[in-house]
Amino acid sequence: DSGVTQTPKHLITATGQRVTLRCSPRSGDLSVYWYQQSLDQGLQFLIHYYNGEERAKGNILERFSAQQFPDLHSELNLSSLELGDSALYFCASSVAGTSGRPSYNEQFFGPGTRLTVL
Amino acid sequence: GQQLNQSPQSMFIQEGEDVSMNCTSSSIFNTWLWYKQEPGEGPVLLIALYKAGELTSNGRLTAQFGITRKDSFLNISASIPSDVGIYFCAGHLGLRGGAQKLVFGQGTRLTINP
């Protein structure tokens, strides 16, 4: 158990709908990251938040957005869903967000949310 | 953008054999991480490497951070059935303003015949 929790475990929805995925980081971690894993794309970085502030964006679509709340949990919002958005969505957390010990760069992953768009 | 080339893509071995996989990149990373993922679960961190040339072990697993900082390998000795899974390398990038990201290899799927 990594200490990172994600809900829901599974989500089935229809095209055009909007969903929200939730993540709680490990105790003490200030950084939250979101990744998308699909069969043909592997693990793709979406976005990084540190202590409530967005720090980096990867290949995140404009239809997707995220935020990190004062209690450090994070939500990933996916809207106008398309069939191609079906994938596993992982949240990870780490201590890092600013310079520090190299071990702060280690990211610990949650169990993921499997999103199926029909 | 940054890409990691991980090989082999899949391995089919006998229980007890040693395994070797590697990752190469055109970019320099300041940290290399190796993860294992089992079906329906998230990646689990196995080994982290912080310095060029560093060799680190975790039980039967050994990994090295290449001297050029553009490559890393992972070895598994005396494989057992529970080693089955997909192994990912990841290079860590520290960006401006404290931004962080991991770039992942495509994964090596390990299958073990008992």
GROMACS .gro file of C-alpha atoms in nm:
model
  232
    1ASP     CA    1   0.000   0.000   0.000
    2SER     CA    2   0.161   0.323  -0.122
    3GLY     CA    3  -0.050   0.545   0.101
    4VAL     CA    4  -0.202   0.723  -0.199
    5THR     CA    5  -0.576   0.671  -0.234
    6GLN     CA    6  -0.792   0.720  -0.539
    7THR     CA    7  -1.166   0.706  -0.589
    8PRO     CA    8  -1.359   0.569  -0.760
    9LYS     CA    9  -1.186   0.247  -0.861
   10HIS     CA   10  -1.401   0.209  -1.172
   11LEU     CA   11  -1.611   0.458  -1.364
   12ILE     CA   12  -1.833   0.388  -1.662
   13THR     CA   13  -1.994   0.677  -1.841
   14ALA     CA   14  -2.118   0.792  -2.180
   15THR     CA   15  -1.964   1.019  -2.439
   16GLY     CA   16  -2.019   1.385  -2.375
   17GLN     CA   17  -2.041   1.344  -1.999
   18ARG     CA   18  -1.823   1.493  -1.727
   19VAL     CA   19  -1.654   1.302  -1.444
   20THR     CA   20  -1.438   1.386  -1.145
   21LEU     CA   21  -1.157   1.164  -1.018
   22ARG     CA   22  -1.032   1.211  -0.664
   23CYS     CA   23  -0.689   1.156  -0.511
   24SER     CA   24  -0.551   1.184  -0.159
   25PRO     CA   25  -0.171   1.196  -0.137
   26ARG     CA   26   0.049   1.022   0.118
   27SER     CA   27   0.061   1.191   0.454
   28GLY     CA   28   0.320   1.466   0.439
   29ASP     CA   29   0.346   1.482   0.061
   30LEU     CA   30   0.279   1.824  -0.088
   31SER     CA   31   0.300   1.733  -0.456
   32VAL     CA   32   0.033   1.555  -0.656
   33TYR     CA   33   0.072   1.433  -1.012
   34TRP     CA   34  -0.180   1.292  -1.257
   35TYR     CA   35  -0.096   1.037  -1.525
   36GLN     CA   36  -0.299   0.871  -1.798
   37GLN     CA   37  -0.225   0.512  -1.901
   38SER     CA   38  -0.373   0.375  -2.217
   39LEU     CA   39  -0.278   0.063  -2.408
   40ASP     CA   40  -0.113   0.240  -2.696
   41GLN     CA   41   0.037   0.537  -2.513
   42GLY     CA   42   0.186   0.400  -2.194
   43LEU     CA   43   0.205   0.627  -1.890
   44GLN     CA   44   0.167   0.991  -1.988
   45PHE     CA   45   0.220   1.281  -1.750
   46LEU     CA   46  -0.077   1.516  -1.732
   47ILE     CA   47  -0.021   1.773  -1.460
   48HIS     CA   48   0.167   1.850  -1.136
   49TYR     CA   49   0.039   2.046  -0.837
   50TYR     CA   50   0.244   2.153  -0.538
   51ASN     CA   51   0.076   2.278  -0.223
   52GLY     CA   52  -0.228   2.398  -0.414
   53GLU     CA   53  -0.046   2.556  -0.707
   54GLU     CA   54  -0.012   2.421  -1.057
   55ARG     CA   55   0.355   2.361  -1.135
   56ALA     CA   56   0.375   2.176  -1.465
   57LYS     CA   57   0.152   2.062  -1.745
   58GLY     CA   58   0.212   1.772  -1.974
   59ASN     CA   59  -0.007   1.637  -2.251
   60ILE     CA   60  -0.329   1.741  -2.084
   61LEU     CA   61  -0.625   1.818  -2.307
   62GLU     CA   62  -0.814   2.146  -2.268
   63ARG     CA   63  -1.123   1.939  -2.177
   64PHE     CA   64  -0.936   1.818  -1.869
   65SER     CA   65  -0.861   2.025  -1.562
   66ALA     CA   66  -0.732   1.963  -1.214
   67GLN     CA   67  -0.700   2.133  -0.882
   68GLN     CA   68  -0.542   2.072  -0.543
   69PHE     CA   69  -0.731   2.178  -0.235
   70PRO     CA   70  -0.602   2.321   0.096
   71ASP     CA   71  -0.615   1.975   0.255
   72LEU     CA   72  -0.386   1.864  -0.036
   73HIS     CA   73  -0.628   1.624  -0.197
   74SER     CA   74  -0.664   1.668  -0.571
   75GLU     CA   75  -0.935   1.626  -0.828
   76LEU     CA   76  -0.905   1.565  -1.200
   77ASN     CA   77  -1.205   1.679  -1.399
   78LEU     CA   78  -1.268   1.530  -1.740
   79SER     CA   79  -1.541   1.685  -1.953
   80SER     CA   80  -1.701   1.631  -2.294
   81LEU     CA   81  -1.575   1.277  -2.273
   82GLU     CA   82  -1.483   1.088  -2.588
   83LEU     CA   83  -1.431   0.718  -2.650
   84GLY     CA   84  -1.057   0.776  -2.665
   85ASP     CA   85  -1.052   0.904  -2.309
   86SER     CA   86  -1.105   0.550  -2.183
   87ALA     CA   87  -0.792   0.470  -1.985
   88LEU     CA   88  -0.644   0.418  -1.642
   89TYR     CA   89  -0.586   0.743  -1.456
   90PHE     CA   90  -0.323   0.741  -1.185
   91CYS     CA   91  -0.244   0.989  -0.918
   92ALA     CA   92   0.101   0.997  -0.761
   93SER     CA   93   0.246   1.201  -0.478
   94SER     CA   94   0.588   1.305  -0.359
   95VAL     CA   95   0.747   1.534  -0.106
   96ALA     CA   96   0.919   1.741  -0.379
   97GLY     CA   97   0.796   2.055  -0.543
   98THR     CA   98   1.094   2.271  -0.474
   99SER     CA   99   1.461   2.188  -0.457
  100GLY     CA  100   1.551   1.941  -0.187
  101ARG     CA  101   1.690   1.596  -0.132
  102PRO     CA  102   1.693   1.371  -0.439
  103SER     CA  103   1.471   1.123  -0.255
  104TYR     CA  104   1.201   1.389  -0.258
  105ASN     CA  105   1.168   1.316  -0.631
  106GLU     CA  106   1.036   0.966  -0.571
  107GLN     CA  107   0.675   0.944  -0.678
  108PHE     CA  108   0.434   0.698  -0.519
  109PHE     CA  109   0.132   0.590  -0.717
  110GLY     CA  110  -0.224   0.522  -0.616
  111PRO     CA  111  -0.425   0.221  -0.737
  112GLY     CA  112  -0.578   0.415  -1.024
  113THR     CA  113  -0.925   0.482  -1.162
  114ARG     CA  114  -1.032   0.284  -1.465
  115LEU     CA  115  -1.248   0.507  -1.684
  116THR     CA  116  -1.461   0.350  -1.954
  117VAL     CA  117  -1.644   0.580  -2.194
  118LEU     CA  118  -1.921   0.411  -2.391
  119GLY     CA  119   0.981   1.601  -2.609
  120GLN     CA  120   1.176   1.360  -2.393
  121GLN     CA  121   1.144   0.993  -2.474
  122LEU     CA  122   1.275   0.681  -2.310
  123ASN     CA  123   1.346   0.370  -2.511
  124GLN     CA  124   1.299   0.063  -2.297
  125SER     CA  125   1.397  -0.284  -2.409
  126PRO     CA  126   1.306  -0.556  -2.444
  127GLN     CA  127   0.932  -0.499  -2.476
  128SER     CA  128   0.861  -0.848  -2.345
  129MET     CA  129   1.048  -1.141  -2.200
  130PHE     CA  130   0.948  -1.504  -2.159
  131ILE     CA  131   1.180  -1.688  -1.923
  132GLN     CA  132   1.204  -1.995  -1.704
  133GLU     CA  133   1.177  -1.968  -1.329
  134GLY     CA  134   1.524  -1.928  -1.182
  135GLU     CA  135   1.671  -1.740  -1.476
  136ASP     CA  136   1.823  -1.395  -1.449
  137VAL     CA  137   1.657  -1.100  -1.625
  138SER     CA  138   1.806  -0.783  -1.766
  139MET     CA  139   1.627  -0.481  -1.912
  140ASN     CA  140   1.743  -0.130  -1.993
  141CYS     CA  141   1.637   0.219  -2.082
  142THR     CA  142   1.810   0.476  -2.296
  143SER     CA  143   1.731   0.838  -2.364
  144SER     CA  144   1.852   1.128  -2.571
  145SER     CA  145   1.803   1.351  -2.265
  146ILE     CA  146   1.987   1.369  -1.936
  147PHE     CA  147   1.793   1.286  -1.620
  148ASN     CA  148   1.888   1.368  -1.262
  149THR     CA  149   1.708   1.068  -1.117
  150TRP     CA  150   1.616   0.728  -1.257
  151LEU     CA  151   1.333   0.526  -1.107
  152TRP     CA  152   1.226   0.169  -1.171
  153TYR     CA  153   0.865   0.063  -1.114
  154LYS     CA  154   0.675  -0.264  -1.134
  155GLN     CA  155   0.307  -0.276  -1.227
  156GLU     CA  156   0.076  -0.573  -1.182
  157PRO     CA  157  -0.263  -0.604  -1.352
  158GLY     CA  158  -0.523  -0.366  -1.217
  159GLU     CA  159  -0.280  -0.191  -0.984
  160GLY     CA  160  -0.067   0.119  -0.982
  161PRO     CA  161   0.309   0.119  -1.042
  162VAL     CA  162   0.512   0.032  -0.735
  163LEU     CA  163   0.852   0.193  -0.685
  164LEU     CA  164   1.131  -0.067  -0.678
  165ILE     CA  165   1.457   0.126  -0.694
  166ALA     CA  166   1.560   0.492  -0.716
  167LEU     CA  167   1.896   0.607  -0.851
  168TYR     CA  168   2.031   0.957  -0.787
  169LYS     CA  169   2.391   0.973  -0.911
  170ALA     CA  170   2.561   0.888  -1.237
  171GLY     CA  171   2.736   0.553  -1.201
  172GLU     CA  172   2.537   0.458  -0.893
  173LEU     CA  173   2.464   0.088  -0.849
  174THR     CA  174   2.182   0.003  -0.609
  175SER     CA  175   2.031  -0.326  -0.499
  176ASN     CA  176   1.695  -0.416  -0.350
  177GLY     CA  177   1.695  -0.787  -0.271
  178ARG     CA  178   1.728  -0.975  -0.598
  179LEU     CA  179   1.699  -0.652  -0.796
  180THR     CA  180   1.999  -0.445  -0.902
  181ALA     CA  181   1.986  -0.122  -1.100
  182GLN     CA  182   2.248   0.118  -1.228
  183PHE     CA  183   2.242   0.485  -1.328
  184GLY     CA  184   2.451   0.520  -1.644
  185ILE     CA  185   2.761   0.735  -1.644
  186THR     CA  186   2.623   0.957  -1.920
  187ARG     CA  187   2.297   1.004  -1.719
  188LYS     CA  188   2.110   0.898  -2.031
  189ASP     CA  189   2.060   0.531  -1.950
  190SER     CA  190   1.984   0.280  -1.679
  191PHE     CA  191   1.947  -0.094  -1.646
  192LEU     CA  192   1.761  -0.326  -1.412
  193ASN     CA  193   1.863  -0.684  -1.338
  194ILE     CA  194   1.657  -0.944  -1.157
  195SER     CA  195   1.842  -1.250  -1.037
  196ALA     CA  196   1.696  -1.598  -0.986
  197SER     CA  197   1.346  -1.504  -1.103
  198ILE     CA  198   1.041  -1.637  -0.920
  199PRO     CA  199   0.673  -1.646  -1.024
  200SER     CA  200   0.584  -1.332  -0.827
  201ASP     CA  201   0.826  -1.132  -1.045
  202VAL     CA  202   0.567  -1.144  -1.324
  203GLY     CA  203   0.446  -0.800  -1.426
  204ILE     CA  204   0.537  -0.497  -1.631
  205TYR     CA  205   0.853  -0.312  -1.538
  206PHE     CA  206   0.885   0.057  -1.619
  207CYS     CA  207   1.184   0.283  -1.611
  208ALA     CA  208   1.123   0.651  -1.548
  209GLY     CA  209   1.348   0.951  -1.575
  210HIS     CA  210   1.287   1.242  -1.344
  211LEU     CA  211   1.302   1.600  -1.464
  212GLY     CA  212   1.316   1.895  -1.232
  213LEU     CA  213   1.192   2.195  -1.424
  214ARG     CA  214   1.180   2.566  -1.358
  215GLY     CA  215   0.971   2.690  -1.071
  216GLY     CA  216   0.982   2.360  -0.886
  217ALA     CA  217   0.789   2.174  -1.152
  218GLN     CA  218   0.849   1.801  -1.162
  219LYS     CA  219   0.764   1.531  -1.411
  220LEU     CA  220   0.846   1.170  -1.482
  221VAL     CA  221   0.904   1.043  -1.833
  222PHE     CA  222   0.828   0.672  -1.862
  223GLY     CA  223   0.962   0.400  -2.084
  224GLN     CA  224   0.719   0.179  -2.272
  225GLY     CA  225   0.757  -0.104  -2.023
  226THR     CA  226   0.898  -0.457  -2.026
  227ARG     CA  227   0.639  -0.731  -1.979
  228LEU     CA  228   0.791  -1.022  -1.789
  229THR     CA  229   0.636  -1.368  -1.814
  230ILE     CA  230   0.779  -1.662  -1.620
  231ASN     CA  231   0.726  -2.027  -1.699
  232PRO     CA  232   0.737  -2.234  -1.382
   0.00000   0.00000   0.00000
